[in-house]
Amino acid sequence: REDGAMGYELKQVERDIKRRTESRKQEALQTAKFVEVAASRAQSWEAPRIISGDLNTSYGTLEISVLEDCGYTSASRASQIKADFTTWDPANPQVALQLKAGPARQSTR
C-alpha cells in the first residue's frame, strides 16, 4: 500500500478507538447514575451499592476510572487473591470453575 492510504487507515482506526472509548466512558457514567437512582429508592439509603457483571474491560481503563471517580471500588482488586479478574484469565477463580466443569457446562456465549 501507499504510505498515504496506510496513514489514512491509521487515522481512521485512531478516531474509532477514541469514539468507542468515549462511548464506554459515557456508558460507565450512566451505569453509576442508574445505580444511585435505584439506591435512592431503597428502604435504606445506606444500603450497599454493588455493580456486578462482565464489564468487558479491565482495571486501569478509562471506563473503570469513571466508576472509581464516582466512588466505586473494585472488590476483586481489594481481595487477597491477586489475579486479573478478566473473564478470559484462567487465574480468575470463576474461569477456573468453568474450565473444571468442562465444555458442556461452560457458558454458551
Coordinates of N, CA, C and O in Angstrom, one line a residue:
R1 N 0.8 -1.2 0.0 CA 0.0 0.0 0.0 C 0.9 1.2 0.0 O 2.0 1.2 0.5
E2 N 0.3 2.3 -0.5 CA 1.0 3.5 -0.5 C 0.9 4.1 0.9 O 0.0 3.9 1.7
D3 N 1.9 4.9 1.3 CA 2.0 5.5 2.6 C 0.8 6.3 2.9 O 0.3 6.3 4.1
G4 N 0.2 7.0 1.9 CA -0.9 7.9 2.2 C -2.1 7.1 2.6 O -2.9 7.4 3.5
A5 N -2.4 5.9 1.9 CA -3.5 5.1 2.2 C -3.4 4.5 3.6 O -4.3 4.4 4.4
M6 N -2.1 4.0 4.0 CA -1.9 3.5 5.3 C -2.1 4.5 6.4 O -2.7 4.3 7.4
G7 N -1.6 5.8 6.1 CA -1.8 6.9 7.0 C -3.3 7.2 7.3 O -3.7 7.4 8.4
Y8 N -4.0 7.1 6.2 CA -5.5 7.4 6.3 C -6.1 6.3 7.2 O -6.9 6.6 8.1
E9 N -5.8 5.1 6.9 CA -6.4 4.0 7.7 C -6.0 4.0 9.2 O -6.8 3.8 10.0
L10 N -4.8 4.4 9.4 CA -4.3 4.5 10.8 C -5.1 5.6 11.5 O -5.5 5.5 12.7
K11 N -5.3 6.8 10.9 CA -6.0 7.9 11.5 C -7.5 7.5 11.7 O -8.1 7.8 12.7
Q12 N -8.1 6.7 10.8 CA -9.4 6.2 10.9 C -9.5 5.3 12.2 O -10.5 5.4 12.9
V13 N -8.6 4.4 12.3 CA -8.6 3.5 13.5 C -8.4 4.3 14.8 O -9.1 4.0 15.7
E14 N -7.6 5.3 14.8 CA -7.4 6.1 16.0 C -8.7 6.8 16.3 O -9.1 6.9 17.5
R15 N -9.4 7.4 15.3 CA -10.7 8.0 15.5 C -11.7 7.0 16.1 O -12.5 7.4 17.0
D16 N -11.8 5.8 15.5 CA -12.7 4.8 16.0 C -12.4 4.4 17.5 O -13.3 4.3 18.3
I17 N -11.1 4.3 17.8 CA -10.8 4.0 19.2 C -11.2 5.1 20.1 O -11.8 4.8 21.2
K18 N -11.0 6.3 19.7 CA -11.4 7.4 20.6 C -12.9 7.5 20.8 O -13.4 7.7 21.9
R19 N -13.6 7.3 19.6 CA -15.1 7.4 19.7 C -15.6 6.2 20.6 O -16.5 6.5 21.4
R20 N -15.1 5.1 20.4 CA -15.6 3.9 21.2 C -15.2 4.1 22.7 O -16.0 3.7 23.6
T21 N -14.0 4.6 23.0 CA -13.6 4.8 24.3 C -14.6 5.8 25.0 O -15.0 5.6 26.1
E22 N -14.9 6.9 24.3 CA -15.8 7.9 24.8 C -17.2 7.3 25.1 O -17.9 7.6 26.1
S23 N -17.6 6.4 24.2 CA -18.9 5.7 24.4 C -18.9 4.8 25.6 O -19.9 4.8 26.4
R24 N -17.8 4.1 25.8 CA -17.7 3.3 27.0 C -17.6 4.1 28.3 O -18.2 3.7 29.3
K25 N -17.0 5.2 28.3 CA -16.9 6.1 29.4 C -18.3 6.6 29.7 O -18.7 6.7 30.9
Q26 N -19.1 7.0 28.7 CA -20.4 7.5 28.9 C -21.3 6.4 29.5 O -22.1 6.7 30.4
E27 N -21.2 5.2 29.0 CA -21.9 4.1 29.5 C -21.6 3.8 31.0 O -22.5 3.5 31.8
A28 N -20.3 3.9 31.4 CA -20.0 3.8 32.8 C -20.6 4.8 33.6 O -21.1 4.5 34.7
L29 N -20.6 6.1 33.2 CA -21.2 7.2 33.9 C -22.7 6.9 34.0 O -23.3 7.1 35.1
Q30 N -23.4 6.5 33.0 CA -24.8 6.2 33.0 C -25.1 5.1 34.0 O -26.1 5.1 34.7
T31 N -24.2 4.1 34.0 CA -24.4 3.0 35.0 C -24.3 3.5 36.4 O -25.2 3.1 37.2
A32 N -23.3 4.3 36.7 CA -23.2 4.8 38.1 C -24.4 5.7 38.4 O -25.0 5.6 39.6
K33 N -24.9 6.5 37.5 CA -26.1 7.3 37.8 C -27.3 6.4 38.0 O -28.1 6.7 38.9
F34 N -27.5 5.4 37.2 CA -28.6 4.4 37.4 C -28.6 3.8 38.8 O -29.6 3.7 39.5
V35 N -27.4 3.3 39.2 CA -27.3 2.7 40.5 C -27.6 3.7 41.6 O -28.3 3.3 42.6
E36 N -27.2 4.9 41.5 CA -27.6 5.9 42.5 C -29.1 6.2 42.6 O -29.7 6.3 43.6
V37 N -29.7 6.2 41.4 CA -31.2 6.4 41.4 C -31.9 5.2 42.0 O -32.8 5.4 42.8
A38 N -31.4 4.0 41.6 CA -32.1 2.8 42.2 C -31.8 2.8 43.7 O -32.8 2.4 44.4
A39 N -30.6 3.1 44.1 CA -30.4 3.1 45.6 C -31.2 4.1 46.3 O -31.6 3.9 47.5
S40 N -31.5 5.2 45.7 CA -32.3 6.3 46.4 C -33.7 5.8 46.6 O -34.4 6.4 47.5
R41 N -34.1 4.8 45.9 CA -35.5 4.3 46.1 C -35.5 3.1 47.1 O -36.6 2.6 47.3
A42 N -34.4 2.7 47.6 CA -34.3 1.6 48.5 C -34.8 2.0 49.9 O -34.9 3.2 50.2
Q43 N -35.2 1.0 50.7 CA -35.7 1.3 52.0 C -34.7 2.1 52.8 O -35.0 3.0 53.6
S44 N -33.4 1.8 52.7 CA -32.4 2.5 53.4 C -31.4 3.1 52.4 O -30.8 2.3 51.6
W45 N -31.2 4.4 52.4 CA -30.2 5.0 51.6 C -28.8 4.4 51.8 O -27.9 4.5 51.0
E46 N -28.6 3.9 53.0 CA -27.3 3.4 53.4 C -27.0 2.0 52.8 O -26.0 1.4 53.1
A47 N -28.0 1.4 52.1 CA -27.8 0.1 51.5 C -26.6 0.1 50.6 O -26.3 1.1 49.9
P48 N -25.8 -1.0 50.7 CA -24.6 -1.0 49.8 C -25.0 -1.0 48.3 O -26.1 -1.5 47.9
R49 N -24.2 -0.4 47.5 CA -24.4 -0.4 46.0 C -23.4 -1.3 45.4 O -22.2 -1.0 45.6
I50 N -23.8 -2.2 44.6 CA -22.9 -3.1 44.0 C -23.2 -3.2 42.5 O -24.3 -3.4 42.1
I51 N -22.1 -2.9 41.7 CA -22.2 -3.1 40.3 C -21.5 -4.4 40.0 O -20.3 -4.5 40.3
S52 N -22.2 -5.3 39.4 CA -21.6 -6.6 39.2 C -21.8 -7.0 37.7 O -22.8 -6.6 37.1
G53 N -20.9 -7.8 37.2 CA -21.1 -8.3 35.9 C -19.8 -8.3 35.1 O -18.8 -7.9 35.5
D54 N -20.0 -8.8 33.9 CA -18.9 -8.8 32.9 C -18.9 -7.5 32.2 O -19.7 -7.2 31.3
L55 N -18.0 -6.6 32.6 CA -18.0 -5.3 32.1 C -17.2 -5.2 30.8 O -17.0 -4.1 30.2
N56 N -16.6 -6.3 30.4 CA -15.8 -6.3 29.1 C -14.7 -5.3 29.2 O -14.4 -4.6 28.2
T57 N -14.0 -5.2 30.3 CA -12.9 -4.2 30.4 C -12.0 -4.7 31.5 O -12.3 -5.8 32.1
S58 N -11.0 -4.0 31.9 CA -10.1 -4.4 32.9 C -9.7 -3.2 33.7 O -9.8 -2.1 33.2
Y59 N -9.1 -3.4 34.8 CA -8.6 -2.4 35.7 C -7.6 -1.5 35.0 O -6.8 -1.9 34.2
G60 N -7.8 -0.2 35.2 CA -6.9 0.8 34.6 C -7.4 1.4 33.3 O -6.8 2.3 32.7
T61 N -8.6 0.9 32.8 CA -9.1 1.5 31.6 C -9.9 2.8 32.0 O -10.3 3.0 33.2
L62 N -10.2 3.6 31.0 CA -10.9 4.9 31.3 C -12.3 4.7 31.8 O -12.7 5.4 32.7
E63 N -13.0 3.6 31.3 CA -14.3 3.4 31.9 C -14.3 3.0 33.3 O -15.2 3.4 34.1
I64 N -13.3 2.2 33.7 CA -13.2 1.9 35.1 C -12.9 3.1 36.0 O -13.3 3.3 37.1
S65 N -12.0 4.0 35.4 CA -11.7 5.2 36.1 C -12.9 6.1 36.3 O -13.0 6.7 37.4
V66 N -13.8 6.1 35.4 CA -15.1 6.8 35.6 C -15.8 6.3 36.8 O -16.3 7.0 37.6
L67 N -16.0 5.0 36.9 CA -16.7 4.4 38.0 C -15.9 4.7 39.3 O -16.6 5.0 40.3
E68 N -14.6 4.6 39.3 CA -13.8 5.0 40.5 C -14.0 6.4 40.9 O -14.2 6.8 42.1
D69 N -14.1 7.3 39.9 CA -14.3 8.7 40.1 C -15.7 9.0 40.8 O -15.9 9.9 41.5
C70 N -16.6 8.0 40.5 CA -18.0 8.1 41.1 C -18.0 7.5 42.5 O -19.1 7.4 43.1
G71 N -16.9 7.0 43.0 CA -16.8 6.5 44.3 C -16.9 5.0 44.4 O -16.8 4.4 45.6
Y72 N -16.8 4.3 43.3 CA -16.9 2.8 43.4 C -15.4 2.3 43.5 O -14.5 2.9 43.0
T73 N -15.3 1.1 44.1 CA -14.0 0.4 44.2 C -14.2 -1.0 43.7 O -15.4 -1.5 43.7
S74 N -13.2 -1.6 43.4 CA -13.2 -3.0 42.9 C -13.0 -4.0 44.0 O -12.0 -4.0 44.7
A75 N -14.0 -4.8 44.2 CA -13.9 -5.8 45.3 C -12.8 -6.8 44.9 O -12.1 -7.3 45.8
S76 N -12.7 -7.1 43.7 CA -11.7 -8.1 43.3 C -10.3 -7.6 43.4 O -9.4 -8.3 43.8
R77 N -10.1 -6.3 43.1 CA -8.8 -5.7 43.2 C -8.4 -5.6 44.7 O -7.2 -5.6 45.0
A78 N -9.4 -5.4 45.6 CA -9.1 -5.3 47.0 C -8.9 -6.7 47.7 O -8.5 -6.7 48.9
S79 N -9.3 -7.7 47.0 CA -9.2 -9.1 47.6 C -7.8 -9.5 47.8 O -6.8 -9.0 47.3
Q80 N -7.6 -10.6 48.6 CA -6.3 -11.1 48.8 C -5.8 -11.9 47.6 O -4.6 -12.1 47.5
I81 N -6.7 -12.3 46.7 CA -6.3 -13.0 45.5 C -5.8 -12.0 44.5 O -6.6 -11.1 44.1
K82 N -4.6 -12.1 44.1 CA -4.1 -11.1 43.2 C -4.1 -11.6 41.8 O -3.1 -11.8 41.1
A83 N -5.3 -11.9 41.3 CA -5.5 -12.3 39.9 C -6.1 -11.2 39.1 O -6.7 -10.3 39.6
D84 N -5.9 -11.2 37.8 CA -6.6 -10.3 36.9 C -8.0 -10.9 36.7 O -8.1 -12.0 36.2
F85 N -9.0 -10.3 37.2 CA -10.4 -10.9 37.2 C -11.1 -10.8 35.9 O -12.3 -10.7 35.8
T86 N -10.3 -10.7 34.8 CA -11.0 -10.7 33.5 C -11.6 -12.0 33.2 O -11.1 -13.1 33.7
T87 N -12.6 -12.0 32.3 CA -13.3 -13.3 32.0 C -12.5 -14.3 31.2 O -13.0 -15.3 30.9
W88 N -11.3 -13.9 30.7 CA -10.6 -14.8 29.9 C -9.3 -15.3 30.6 O -8.5 -16.0 30.1
D89 N -9.1 -14.9 31.9 CA -7.9 -15.2 32.7 C -8.1 -16.5 33.5 O -9.0 -16.5 34.4
P90 N -7.5 -17.6 33.2 CA -7.6 -18.8 34.0 C -7.3 -18.6 35.5 O -7.7 -19.4 36.3
A91 N -6.6 -17.6 35.8 CA -6.3 -17.3 37.3 C -7.5 -16.8 38.0 O -7.6 -16.8 39.2
N92 N -8.5 -16.3 37.2 CA -9.8 -15.9 37.8 C -10.5 -17.1 38.3 O -10.8 -18.0 37.6
P93 N -10.9 -17.2 39.6 CA -11.5 -18.4 40.1 C -12.8 -18.8 39.4 O -13.0 -20.0 39.3
Q94 N -13.5 -17.8 38.9 CA -14.7 -18.2 38.1 C -14.4 -18.9 36.8 O -15.1 -19.8 36.4
V95 N -13.4 -18.4 36.2 CA -13.0 -19.0 34.9 C -12.4 -20.4 35.2 O -12.8 -21.4 34.5
A96 N -11.7 -20.6 36.3 CA -11.1 -21.9 36.7 C -12.3 -22.9 36.9 O -12.2 -24.0 36.5
L97 N -13.4 -22.4 37.6 CA -14.5 -23.3 37.8 C -15.2 -23.7 36.5 O -15.6 -24.9 36.4
Q98 N -15.3 -22.8 35.6 CA -15.9 -23.1 34.3 C -15.0 -24.1 33.5 O -15.5 -25.1 33.0
L99 N -13.7 -23.9 33.6 CA -12.8 -24.9 32.9 C -12.9 -26.3 33.5 O -12.9 -27.3 32.8
K100 N -13.0 -26.3 34.9 CA -13.1 -27.6 35.6 C -14.4 -28.3 35.3 O -14.4 -29.5 35.2
A101 N -15.4 -27.5 35.1 CA -16.8 -28.1 34.8 C -16.8 -28.7 33.4 O -17.6 -29.6 33.2
G102 N -15.9 -28.3 32.5 CA -15.9 -28.9 31.2 C -16.7 -28.1 30.2 O -17.5 -27.3 30.6
P103 N -16.5 -28.4 28.9 CA -17.2 -27.7 27.9 C -18.7 -27.8 27.9 O -19.4 -26.8 27.5
A104 N -19.2 -28.8 28.4 CA -20.7 -29.0 28.4 C -21.3 -28.0 29.4 O -22.5 -27.7 29.3
R105 N -20.6 -27.5 30.4 CA -21.1 -26.6 31.4 C -20.7 -25.2 31.2 O -21.2 -24.3 32.0
Q106 N -19.8 -24.9 30.3 CA -19.3 -23.5 30.1 C -20.4 -22.7 29.5 O -21.4 -23.2 28.9
S107 N -20.3 -21.4 29.7 CA -21.3 -20.5 29.1 C -21.4 -20.8 27.6 O -20.4 -21.1 26.9
T108 N -22.6 -20.6 27.1 CA -22.8 -20.8 25.7 C -22.6 -19.5 24.9 O -22.7 -19.5 23.6
R109 N -22.3 -18.4 25.5 CA -22.0 -17.2 24.8 C -20.6 -17.2 24.2 O -19.7 -17.8 24.6

